[in-house]
PDB file of C-alpha atoms in Angstrom:
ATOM      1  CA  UNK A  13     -64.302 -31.850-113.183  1.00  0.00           C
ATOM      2  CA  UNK A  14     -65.043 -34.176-110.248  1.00  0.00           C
ATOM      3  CA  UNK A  15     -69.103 -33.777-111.570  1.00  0.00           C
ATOM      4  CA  UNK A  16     -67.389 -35.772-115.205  1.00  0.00           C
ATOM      5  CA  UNK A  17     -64.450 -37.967-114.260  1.00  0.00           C
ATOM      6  CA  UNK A  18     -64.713 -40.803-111.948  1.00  0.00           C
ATOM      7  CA  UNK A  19     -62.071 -41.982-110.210  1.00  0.00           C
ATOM      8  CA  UNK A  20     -62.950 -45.811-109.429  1.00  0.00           C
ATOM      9  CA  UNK A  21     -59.732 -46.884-108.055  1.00  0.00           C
ATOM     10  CA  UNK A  22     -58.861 -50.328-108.434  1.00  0.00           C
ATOM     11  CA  UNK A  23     -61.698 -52.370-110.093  1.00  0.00           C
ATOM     12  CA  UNK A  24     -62.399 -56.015-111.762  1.00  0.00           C
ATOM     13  CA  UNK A  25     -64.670 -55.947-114.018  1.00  0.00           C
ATOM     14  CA  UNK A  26     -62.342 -53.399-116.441  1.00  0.00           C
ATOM     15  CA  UNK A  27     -64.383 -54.422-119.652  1.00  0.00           C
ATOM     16  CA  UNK A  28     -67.404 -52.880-118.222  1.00  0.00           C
ATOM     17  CA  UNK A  29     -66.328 -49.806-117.229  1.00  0.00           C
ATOM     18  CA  UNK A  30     -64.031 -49.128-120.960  1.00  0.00           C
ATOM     19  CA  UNK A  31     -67.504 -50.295-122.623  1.00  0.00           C
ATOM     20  CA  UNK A  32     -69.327 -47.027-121.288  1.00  0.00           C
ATOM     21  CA  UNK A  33     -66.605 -44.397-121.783  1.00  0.00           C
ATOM     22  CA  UNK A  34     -66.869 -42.336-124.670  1.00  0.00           C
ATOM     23  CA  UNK A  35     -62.873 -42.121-125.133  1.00  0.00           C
ATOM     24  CA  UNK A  36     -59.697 -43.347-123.873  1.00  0.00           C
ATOM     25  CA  UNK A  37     -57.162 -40.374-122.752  1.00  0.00           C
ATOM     26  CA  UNK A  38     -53.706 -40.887-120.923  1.00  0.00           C
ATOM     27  CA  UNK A  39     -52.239 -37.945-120.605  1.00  0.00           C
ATOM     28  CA  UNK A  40     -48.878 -39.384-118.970  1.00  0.00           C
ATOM     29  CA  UNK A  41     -45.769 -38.095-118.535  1.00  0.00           C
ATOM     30  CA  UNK A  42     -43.750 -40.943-118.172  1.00  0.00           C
ATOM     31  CA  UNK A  43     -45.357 -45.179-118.970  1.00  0.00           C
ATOM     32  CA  UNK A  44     -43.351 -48.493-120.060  1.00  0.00           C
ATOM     33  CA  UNK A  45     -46.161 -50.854-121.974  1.00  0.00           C
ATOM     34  CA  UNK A  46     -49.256 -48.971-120.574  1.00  0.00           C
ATOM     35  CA  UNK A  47     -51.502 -52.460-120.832  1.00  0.00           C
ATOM     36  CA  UNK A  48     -54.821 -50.119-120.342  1.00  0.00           C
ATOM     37  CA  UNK A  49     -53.873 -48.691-123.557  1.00  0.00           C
ATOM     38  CA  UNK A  50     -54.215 -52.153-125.372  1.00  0.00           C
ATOM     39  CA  UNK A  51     -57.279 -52.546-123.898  1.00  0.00           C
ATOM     40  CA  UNK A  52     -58.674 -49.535-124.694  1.00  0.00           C
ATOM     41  CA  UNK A  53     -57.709 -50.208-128.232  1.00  0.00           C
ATOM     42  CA  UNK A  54     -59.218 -53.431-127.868  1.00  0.00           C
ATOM     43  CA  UNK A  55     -62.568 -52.115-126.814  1.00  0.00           C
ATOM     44  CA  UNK A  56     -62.732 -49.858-129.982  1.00  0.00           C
ATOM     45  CA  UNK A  57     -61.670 -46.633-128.103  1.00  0.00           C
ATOM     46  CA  UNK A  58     -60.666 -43.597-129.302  1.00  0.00           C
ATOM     47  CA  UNK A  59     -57.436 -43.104-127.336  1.00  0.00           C
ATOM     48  CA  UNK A  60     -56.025 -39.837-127.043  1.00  0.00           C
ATOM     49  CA  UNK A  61     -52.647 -40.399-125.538  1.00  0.00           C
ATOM     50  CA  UNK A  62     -49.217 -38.371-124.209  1.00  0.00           C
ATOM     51  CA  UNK A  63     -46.551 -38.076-126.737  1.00  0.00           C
ATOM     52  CA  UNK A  64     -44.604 -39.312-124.101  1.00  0.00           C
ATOM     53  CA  UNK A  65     -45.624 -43.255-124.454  1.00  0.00           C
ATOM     54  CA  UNK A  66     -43.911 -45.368-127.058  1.00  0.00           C
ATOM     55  CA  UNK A  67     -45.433 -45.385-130.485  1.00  0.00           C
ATOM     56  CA  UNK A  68     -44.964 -49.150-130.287  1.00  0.00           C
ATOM     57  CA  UNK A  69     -48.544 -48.948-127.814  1.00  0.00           C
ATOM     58  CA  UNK A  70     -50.078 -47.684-131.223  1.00  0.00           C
ATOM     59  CA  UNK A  71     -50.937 -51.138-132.099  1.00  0.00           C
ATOM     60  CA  UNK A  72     -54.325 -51.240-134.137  1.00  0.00           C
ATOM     61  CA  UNK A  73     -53.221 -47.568-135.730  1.00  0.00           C
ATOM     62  CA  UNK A  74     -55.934 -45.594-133.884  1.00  0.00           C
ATOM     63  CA  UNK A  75     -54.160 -43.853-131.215  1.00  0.00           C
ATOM     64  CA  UNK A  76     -54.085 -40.134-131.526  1.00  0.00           C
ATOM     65  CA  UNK A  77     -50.459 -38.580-129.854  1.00  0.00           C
ATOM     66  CA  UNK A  78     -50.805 -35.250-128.228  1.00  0.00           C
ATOM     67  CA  UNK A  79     -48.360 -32.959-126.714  1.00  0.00           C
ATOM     68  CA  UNK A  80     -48.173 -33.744-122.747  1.00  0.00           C
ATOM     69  CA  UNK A  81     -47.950 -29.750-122.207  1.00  0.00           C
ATOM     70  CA  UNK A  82     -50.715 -28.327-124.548  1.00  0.00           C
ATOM     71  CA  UNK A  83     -53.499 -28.714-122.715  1.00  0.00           C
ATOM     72  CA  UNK A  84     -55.512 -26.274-125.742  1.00  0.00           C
ATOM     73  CA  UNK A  85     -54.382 -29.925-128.308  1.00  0.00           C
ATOM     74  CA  UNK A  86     -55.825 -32.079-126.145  1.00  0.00           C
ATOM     75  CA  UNK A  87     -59.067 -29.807-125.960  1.00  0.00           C
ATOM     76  CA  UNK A  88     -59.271 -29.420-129.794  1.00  0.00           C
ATOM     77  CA  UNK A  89     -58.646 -32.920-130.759  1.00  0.00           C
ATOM     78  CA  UNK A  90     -60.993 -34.381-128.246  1.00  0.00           C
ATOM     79  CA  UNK A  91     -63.849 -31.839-129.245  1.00  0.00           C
ATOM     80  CA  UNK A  92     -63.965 -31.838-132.434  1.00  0.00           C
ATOM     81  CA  UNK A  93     -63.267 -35.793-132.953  1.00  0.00           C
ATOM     82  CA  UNK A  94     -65.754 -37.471-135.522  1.00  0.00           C
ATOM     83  CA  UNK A  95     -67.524 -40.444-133.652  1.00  0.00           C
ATOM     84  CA  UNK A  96     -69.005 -41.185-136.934  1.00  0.00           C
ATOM     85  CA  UNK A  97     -68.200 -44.766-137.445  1.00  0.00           C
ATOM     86  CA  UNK A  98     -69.731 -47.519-135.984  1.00  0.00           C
ATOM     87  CA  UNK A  99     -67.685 -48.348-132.695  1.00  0.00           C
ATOM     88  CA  UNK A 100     -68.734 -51.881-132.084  1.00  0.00           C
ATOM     89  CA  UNK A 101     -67.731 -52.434-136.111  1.00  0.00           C
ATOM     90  CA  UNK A 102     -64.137 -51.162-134.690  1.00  0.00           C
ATOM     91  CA  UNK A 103     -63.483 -53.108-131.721  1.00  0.00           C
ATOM     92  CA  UNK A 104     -64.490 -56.487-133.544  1.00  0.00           C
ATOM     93  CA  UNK A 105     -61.887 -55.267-136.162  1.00  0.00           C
ATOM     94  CA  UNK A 106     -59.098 -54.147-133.294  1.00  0.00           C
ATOM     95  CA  UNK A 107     -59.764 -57.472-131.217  1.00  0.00           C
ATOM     96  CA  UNK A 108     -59.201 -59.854-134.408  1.00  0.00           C
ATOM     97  CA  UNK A 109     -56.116 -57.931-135.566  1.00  0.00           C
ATOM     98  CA  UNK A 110     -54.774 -58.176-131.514  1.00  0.00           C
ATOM     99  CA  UNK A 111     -55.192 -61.692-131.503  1.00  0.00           C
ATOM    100  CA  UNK A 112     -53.825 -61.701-135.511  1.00  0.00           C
ATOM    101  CA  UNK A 113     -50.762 -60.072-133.883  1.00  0.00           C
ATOM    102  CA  UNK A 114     -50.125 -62.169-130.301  1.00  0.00           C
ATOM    103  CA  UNK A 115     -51.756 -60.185-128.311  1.00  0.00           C
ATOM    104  CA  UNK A 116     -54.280 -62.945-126.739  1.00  0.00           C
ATOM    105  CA  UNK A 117     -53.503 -64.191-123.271  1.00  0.00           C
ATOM    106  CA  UNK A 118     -53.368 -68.102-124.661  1.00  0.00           C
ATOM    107  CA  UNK A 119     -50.109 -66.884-126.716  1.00  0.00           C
ATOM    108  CA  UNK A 120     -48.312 -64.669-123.941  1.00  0.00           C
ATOM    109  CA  UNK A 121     -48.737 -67.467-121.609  1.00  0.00           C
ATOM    110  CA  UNK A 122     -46.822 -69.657-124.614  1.00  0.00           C
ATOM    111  CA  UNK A 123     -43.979 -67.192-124.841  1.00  0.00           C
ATOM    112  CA  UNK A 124     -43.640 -67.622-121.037  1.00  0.00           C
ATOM    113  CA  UNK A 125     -43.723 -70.920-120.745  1.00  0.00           C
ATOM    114  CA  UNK A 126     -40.784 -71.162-123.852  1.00  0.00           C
ATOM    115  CA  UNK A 127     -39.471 -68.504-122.030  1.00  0.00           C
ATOM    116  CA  UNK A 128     -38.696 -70.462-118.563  1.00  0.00           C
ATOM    117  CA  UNK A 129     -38.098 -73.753-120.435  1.00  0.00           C
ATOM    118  CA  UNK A 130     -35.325 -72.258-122.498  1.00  0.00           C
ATOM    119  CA  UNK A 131     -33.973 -70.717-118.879  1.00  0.00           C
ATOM    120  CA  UNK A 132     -34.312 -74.165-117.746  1.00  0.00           C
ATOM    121  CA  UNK A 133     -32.233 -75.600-120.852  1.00  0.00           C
ATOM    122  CA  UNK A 134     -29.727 -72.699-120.725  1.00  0.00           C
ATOM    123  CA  UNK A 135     -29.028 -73.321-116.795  1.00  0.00           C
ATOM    124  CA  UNK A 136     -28.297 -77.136-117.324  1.00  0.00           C
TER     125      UNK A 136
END
């Protein structure tokens, strides 16, 4: 395995590194909002993902849920996926629908800052 998985560690130039994988997997066992996930998603990925994480992560529709303990699933559905369409076709469609749905950093910095000024109100 070691001679086809890399384990980078910590990195900061993410984008790069989801730009030459051929597929996203996260075969977790336990995640809250797994933000790697919307990335993924966001760089056209396929993600093949734990049935453990929250359906709500499914946010562009094209995350595939697999059973955490059937390793023979995660085989077959990884193997015999179709890469047939065009994957820079389906991250420009995932990135306008993210920012379509709030998912840009210019809006979740909005919600925070409404966030701590309605705090603010609510503590006067």
């Amino acid at each position: 395995m070691l001679k086809k998985v890399l384990f980078t560690g910590a990195v900061r130039d993410v984008i790069d590194y989801l730009n030459a994988m051929d597929i996203f997997a996260l075969p977790s066992f336990y995640e809250g909002q797994p933000f790697s996930l919307i990335e993924a998603q966001a760089a056209g990925l396929p993600c093949f993902v734990s049935d453990k994480v929250s359906q709500e992560t499914n946010v562009t529709k094209n995350v595939t849920y697999l059973p955490i303990d059937d390793v023979t699933a995660w085989k077959n559905e990884i193997e015999f996926f179709s890469f047939s369409d065009n994957r820079i076709d389906r991250r420009d469609q995932n990135v306008k629908y993210l920012l379509r749905n709030g998912f840009s950093s210019e809006d979740n910095a909005n919600k925070l800052i409404k966030s701590y000024d309605d705090f603010k109100v609510n503590r006067r």
